[in-house]
Amino acid sequence: MSDWAPRAATSGLRVVAAVACLASAWAPAAEPAASARVAAPVADSTGACEGLRVGRIDIISHNIYDPIPPGRLAPLYRATNRLHVRTRSSTIRERMLMEPGKPYEEEHRAQTLRVLRSLDYLEPQRVESRCEGDSVNVRVETRDGWTTSPEFNLERGGGKQFGSFGLSERNLLGFGKSFSIGYHEDPTGIARSISFTDPTVLGSHHRLHYTASTGTAGSTDILAMALPFYAPDTPWSYGVSWWRTRSELLLFQSAGEIASLDQRISEIDASLGRGVERDGIVRRLTASYLSRDRDFGPSRLEPGAPPEFAGGEEHLRQRRVALEGMRWHPRYIARAGIERIGRVEDYDLGPSFAIRIGLSPHVLGSTADEGDVRIGVGAGAETRFGFGLLHASASARMRRTPLEVIRQADARWIWPTRTGHTLVLAAQGIAGSRVGRDFQAVVGGLNGLRAYPVQAVTGRQLVRANVEQRWVVNRNLADLVSIGGAVFYDAAHAWGPGAVGTGWFDDAGFGLRFATTRSTLGPALRVDLAWPLSPTRDGRHDPVFSFGSSQAF
């Protein structure tokens, strides 16, 4: 799902929020759909095979159309199959959490199913386990999706158009590797990017990622290699990453550029983690080392710029050693048709708690002796009125007084109100204090406030709320596309530098949703028309058209 993002690149922050919203909208369902509680076809396992040795794993990978649906479009289906490179059995085997010769665990089968459902190039049909003598034979059956897909997000209003466009191949030559190119344009400038991801390096669980981008505002390079905690019972993990960016950072007020500064950041991060799962509780301890250099140039201010945006040359060196502990009780539920029409998605409602404590001593090359702390929590709940998720965190650098204090939260409630209908309530926000000049939260037409400019609401404290009623109009039309609809309400408000003279902004509208049933194109193709309920800054109430290859929030 897409999210509004803060202008806080130097701290690597992702915006999440805390505000409550309760509203409801209704629209008639035109065709019955699968229940939101229906899971994908899975195994017929009863746990009788628990502990036996895995004898054989059979992989059956179906093409996009297998069998070919009858009718006048059959030639199109055959041509699609011929153009598509089917996922290789070895690619699927690499994502399995079960191995021949190892003891069979029902939880590993459930985890494997979740892993396969998370892949955006195939859909698991079933993962079955059958006892045969003193061993267990596992059968995995999948169906491919079309994986060469455009990705876009556009917003047009007031005679201006901003957004992004990209082209990605998520299953390169059937090996499960992904490659993408992209073009992004917003008020901060134009950027072109290229990226490659290998989630199973040489058939292992190691992952490799590289991204490079360049444009009018600067350039960025990212390279990472890691063995993640790919399952709850993964015993070890490690990660090494390198990140470098040089750019002109723009700061906004009243939807216009009010200040700018040059920034340069380079970062090397290395970590090693140990994990243990016992009685369904996951405990992990991770040690890390961070080397970070951040340089700011003098601010260039426009008339009326807040004094907090002013400043001269600034250099920060961090050489941080840290320990992070986590306690997590996984509790997954599978639901169909929430973000992706016709697909099953997994949601973790289990509670989690994590705390990281670090130290950046001057003797290692840091600018000054300082500490570092971050706390994160997560929880979920399920009732007869749907289910909800909450994630929150707080972080700070510690000298004599706390610096760069960031509090964030993200709350979401999902209620399948009737057959084919889903009510989604979302509340997000961020609050920063004693932060650097680079920190600014931004929300607008491309990330959840659909009737306003891209940089409509800015500040150092910001909340955003969304209500959207979704429903299915026609499911799997001609075995090509599913069509849905939505009505929505968006609201946002900001405080602090960059938010002078602004109040609440809200809008309402309606839209269409399209899901290509045999493609991996995003959660849903979104087409929305929104009207500002609060006037724009020029006093107008003109409707704004936006569309994208993902949900709006």
Tab-separated table of C-alpha atoms in Angstrom, residues 150-366:
chain	number	residue	atom	x	y	z
A	150	PRO	CA	3.805	-1.103	-15.380
A	151	GLU	CA	3.729	0.726	-12.056
A	152	PHE	CA	2.358	4.242	-11.910
A	153	ASN	CA	0.846	6.864	-9.642
A	154	LEU	CA	-0.468	10.107	-11.166
A	155	GLU	CA	-2.352	13.120	-9.822
A	156	ARG	CA	-3.666	15.985	-11.939
A	157	GLY	CA	-5.351	19.182	-10.792
A	158	GLY	CA	-5.004	22.918	-11.177
A	159	GLY	CA	-3.291	22.479	-14.520
A	160	LYS	CA	-0.352	20.499	-13.048
A	161	GLN	CA	0.500	16.826	-13.179
A	162	PHE	CA	2.888	14.877	-10.966
A	163	GLY	CA	3.592	11.234	-10.367
A	164	SER	CA	5.731	8.273	-11.218
A	165	PHE	CA	5.935	5.580	-13.851
A	166	GLY	CA	7.956	2.408	-13.932
A	167	LEU	CA	8.266	-0.950	-15.599
A	168	SER	CA	9.192	-4.053	-13.645
A	169	GLU	CA	9.811	-7.722	-14.302
A	170	ARG	CA	9.314	-9.610	-11.041
A	171	ASN	CA	10.184	-13.111	-12.208
A	172	LEU	CA	13.158	-12.687	-14.497
A	173	LEU	CA	13.475	-15.794	-16.741
A	174	GLY	CA	11.447	-17.758	-14.184
A	175	PHE	CA	14.122	-17.423	-11.456
A	176	GLY	CA	12.144	-15.150	-9.106
A	177	LYS	CA	14.568	-12.225	-9.488
A	178	SER	CA	13.165	-8.746	-10.047
A	179	PHE	CA	14.373	-5.888	-12.228
A	180	SER	CA	12.744	-2.475	-12.597
A	181	ILE	CA	13.239	0.976	-14.075
A	182	GLY	CA	11.343	4.065	-12.971
A	183	TYR	CA	10.652	7.744	-13.588
A	184	HIS	CA	9.431	10.013	-10.798
A	185	GLU	CA	8.348	13.659	-10.965
A	186	ASP	CA	7.090	15.876	-8.144
A	187	PRO	CA	7.783	19.437	-6.955
A	188	THR	CA	11.195	18.349	-5.633
A	189	GLY	CA	12.384	17.416	-9.125
A	190	ILE	CA	12.693	14.578	-11.608
A	191	ALA	CA	14.416	11.270	-10.848
A	192	ARG	CA	15.171	8.175	-12.892
A	193	SER	CA	15.958	4.890	-11.168
A	194	ILE	CA	16.974	1.292	-11.770
A	195	SER	CA	16.922	-1.591	-9.286
A	196	PHE	CA	17.615	-5.311	-9.045
A	197	THR	CA	16.660	-7.748	-6.287
A	198	ASP	CA	17.707	-11.385	-5.869
A	199	PRO	CA	15.813	-12.888	-2.897
A	200	THR	CA	17.516	-16.308	-3.157
A	201	VAL	CA	21.188	-15.841	-3.990
A	202	LEU	CA	22.618	-19.086	-5.430
A	203	GLY	CA	19.566	-20.986	-4.217
A	204	SER	CA	19.950	-19.897	-0.575
A	205	HIS	CA	17.925	-17.597	1.677
A	206	HIS	CA	20.491	-14.819	1.232
A	207	ARG	CA	19.185	-11.659	-0.450
A	208	LEU	CA	20.878	-9.082	-2.652
A	209	HIS	CA	19.489	-5.671	-3.588
A	210	TYR	CA	20.831	-2.733	-5.600
A	211	THR	CA	19.167	0.583	-6.463
A	212	ALA	CA	20.558	3.595	-8.288
A	213	SER	CA	18.751	6.833	-9.102
A	214	THR	CA	19.736	10.170	-10.571
A	215	GLY	CA	17.902	13.308	-11.575
A	216	THR	CA	17.574	17.051	-11.256
A	217	ALA	CA	17.627	16.945	-7.454
A	218	GLY	CA	20.628	14.609	-7.020
A	219	SER	CA	21.630	10.960	-6.983
A	220	THR	CA	21.271	7.944	-4.685
A	221	ASP	CA	22.914	4.497	-4.552
A	222	ILE	CA	21.927	1.580	-2.307
A	223	LEU	CA	23.579	-1.843	-2.072
A	224	ALA	CA	22.544	-4.477	0.479
A	225	MET	CA	23.303	-8.130	1.183
A	226	ALA	CA	21.531	-9.989	3.971
A	227	LEU	CA	20.374	-13.259	5.438
A	228	PRO	CA	17.140	-12.102	7.108
A	229	PHE	CA	15.022	-13.792	9.740
A	230	TYR	CA	13.005	-15.387	6.923
A	231	ALA	CA	10.833	-17.463	9.320
A	232	PRO	CA	9.887	-17.165	13.011
A	233	ASP	CA	12.289	-19.981	13.946
A	234	THR	CA	15.251	-18.766	11.851
A	235	PRO	CA	18.230	-19.022	14.243
A	236	TRP	CA	20.651	-16.517	12.665
A	237	SER	CA	20.575	-13.410	10.509
A	238	TYR	CA	23.061	-10.903	9.216
A	239	GLY	CA	22.990	-7.817	7.037
A	240	VAL	CA	25.451	-5.448	5.358
A	241	SER	CA	24.259	-2.336	3.514
A	242	TRP	CA	25.730	0.771	1.931
A	243	TRP	CA	23.756	3.914	1.141
A	244	ARG	CA	24.911	7.194	-0.432
A	245	THR	CA	22.906	10.214	-1.538
A	246	ARG	CA	23.715	13.703	-2.779
A	247	SER	CA	20.763	15.963	-3.357
A	248	GLU	CA	19.109	19.329	-3.046
A	249	LEU	CA	16.525	19.104	-0.291
A	250	LEU	CA	13.400	21.271	-0.700
A	251	LEU	CA	11.198	22.395	2.183
A	252	PHE	CA	7.604	23.549	1.705
A	253	GLN	CA	5.050	25.902	3.205
A	254	SER	CA	1.558	26.743	1.904
A	255	ALA	CA	2.029	24.167	-0.890
A	256	GLY	CA	5.045	26.070	-2.256
A	257	GLU	CA	8.820	25.838	-1.963
A	258	ILE	CA	10.017	28.034	0.891
A	259	ALA	CA	13.611	26.850	1.528
A	260	SER	CA	16.284	24.569	0.141
A	261	LEU	CA	19.670	23.203	1.128
A	262	ASP	CA	22.269	20.806	-0.218
A	263	GLN	CA	22.717	17.548	1.632
A	264	ARG	CA	25.132	14.653	1.378
A	265	ILE	CA	24.748	11.418	3.323
A	266	SER	CA	26.796	8.217	3.313
A	267	GLU	CA	26.021	5.237	5.498
A	268	ILE	CA	27.370	1.743	6.154
A	269	ASP	CA	25.352	-0.591	8.373
A	270	ALA	CA	26.265	-4.104	9.523
A	271	SER	CA	24.315	-6.402	11.836
A	272	LEU	CA	24.303	-9.913	13.276
A	273	GLY	CA	21.259	-11.421	14.939
A	274	ARG	CA	20.342	-14.523	16.948
A	275	GLY	CA	16.781	-15.759	17.253
A	276	VAL	CA	14.971	-18.427	19.292
A	277	GLU	CA	11.361	-19.626	19.057
A	278	ARG	CA	9.885	-21.436	22.061
A	279	ASP	CA	6.224	-22.138	22.878
A	280	GLY	CA	5.129	-19.866	20.028
A	281	ILE	CA	7.144	-16.878	21.345
A	282	VAL	CA	9.965	-15.478	19.185
A	283	ARG	CA	12.895	-13.764	20.901
A	284	ARG	CA	15.688	-12.099	18.958
A	285	LEU	CA	18.851	-10.196	19.844
A	286	THR	CA	20.697	-8.212	17.151
A	287	ALA	CA	24.035	-6.433	17.409
A	288	SER	CA	24.798	-3.728	14.849
A	289	TYR	CA	27.362	-1.139	13.828
A	290	LEU	CA	26.458	2.044	11.940
A	291	SER	CA	28.873	4.467	10.283
A	292	ARG	CA	27.004	7.569	9.121
A	293	ASP	CA	28.184	10.917	7.754
A	294	ARG	CA	25.620	13.672	7.214
A	295	ASP	CA	26.528	17.059	5.731
A	296	PHE	CA	24.176	20.020	5.249
A	297	GLY	CA	24.963	23.148	3.260
A	298	PRO	CA	23.687	26.655	4.089
A	299	SER	CA	19.918	27.140	3.789
A	300	ARG	CA	18.522	29.207	0.926
A	301	LEU	CA	15.399	30.904	2.264
A	302	GLU	CA	12.449	32.514	0.517
A	303	PRO	CA	10.617	35.466	2.157
A	304	GLY	CA	8.422	34.203	4.988
A	305	ALA	CA	10.430	31.038	5.628
A	306	PRO	CA	10.297	29.758	9.244
A	307	PRO	CA	13.463	30.462	11.258
A	308	GLU	CA	13.742	26.718	11.975
A	309	PHE	CA	14.650	26.202	8.291
A	310	ALA	CA	17.677	28.526	8.573
A	311	GLY	CA	21.200	27.295	9.168
A	312	GLY	CA	24.749	27.187	7.918
A	313	GLU	CA	27.233	24.407	7.225
A	314	GLU	CA	26.503	21.413	9.437
A	315	HIS	CA	28.422	18.132	9.793
A	316	LEU	CA	27.400	15.086	11.815
A	317	ARG	CA	29.489	11.929	12.235
A	318	GLN	CA	27.991	8.860	13.916
A	319	ARG	CA	29.860	5.640	14.710
A	320	ARG	CA	27.204	3.724	16.614
A	321	VAL	CA	27.286	0.300	18.220
A	322	ALA	CA	23.878	-0.985	19.317
A	323	LEU	CA	21.937	-3.932	20.688
A	324	GLU	CA	18.303	-4.564	19.806
A	325	GLY	CA	16.032	-7.036	21.563
A	326	MET	CA	12.638	-8.171	20.310
A	327	ARG	CA	9.807	-10.291	21.668
A	328	TRP	CA	7.096	-11.348	19.210
A	329	HIS	CA	4.122	-13.697	19.427
A	330	PRO	CA	3.052	-14.348	15.803
A	331	ARG	CA	-0.683	-14.779	15.152
A	332	TYR	CA	-1.539	-14.757	11.463
A	333	ILE	CA	-4.947	-14.627	9.845
A	334	ALA	CA	-5.642	-15.033	6.110
A	335	ARG	CA	-8.251	-12.829	4.451
A	336	ALA	CA	-9.306	-12.457	0.828
A	337	GLY	CA	-9.970	-9.280	-1.129
A	338	ILE	CA	-8.719	-6.610	1.304
A	339	GLU	CA	-6.027	-4.797	-0.669
A	340	ARG	CA	-5.951	-7.127	-3.671
A	341	ILE	CA	-9.186	-8.183	-5.362
A	342	GLY	CA	-9.343	-11.953	-5.607
A	343	ARG	CA	-6.102	-12.611	-3.708
A	344	VAL	CA	-5.540	-13.947	-0.210
A	345	GLU	CA	-3.388	-11.836	2.116
A	346	ASP	CA	-1.849	-12.600	5.504
A	347	TYR	CA	-2.099	-10.264	8.496
A	348	ASP	CA	-0.167	-10.678	11.745
A	349	LEU	CA	-2.269	-9.757	14.787
A	350	GLY	CA	0.312	-10.951	17.289
A	351	PRO	CA	1.818	-8.559	19.846
A	352	SER	CA	5.441	-7.494	19.475
A	353	PHE	CA	7.874	-5.296	21.373
A	354	ALA	CA	11.361	-4.184	20.344
A	355	ILE	CA	13.932	-1.895	21.938
A	356	ARG	CA	17.287	-0.757	20.569
A	357	ILE	CA	19.938	0.944	22.695
A	358	GLY	CA	23.058	2.341	21.074
A	359	LEU	CA	26.153	4.359	21.857
A	360	SER	CA	28.142	6.651	19.521
A	361	PRO	CA	31.384	7.478	21.351
A	362	HIS	CA	33.714	10.251	20.248
A	363	VAL	CA	36.635	7.831	20.508
A	364	LEU	CA	35.277	5.864	17.528
A	365	GLY	CA	35.083	9.007	15.399
A	366	SER	CA	31.618	10.355	16.275
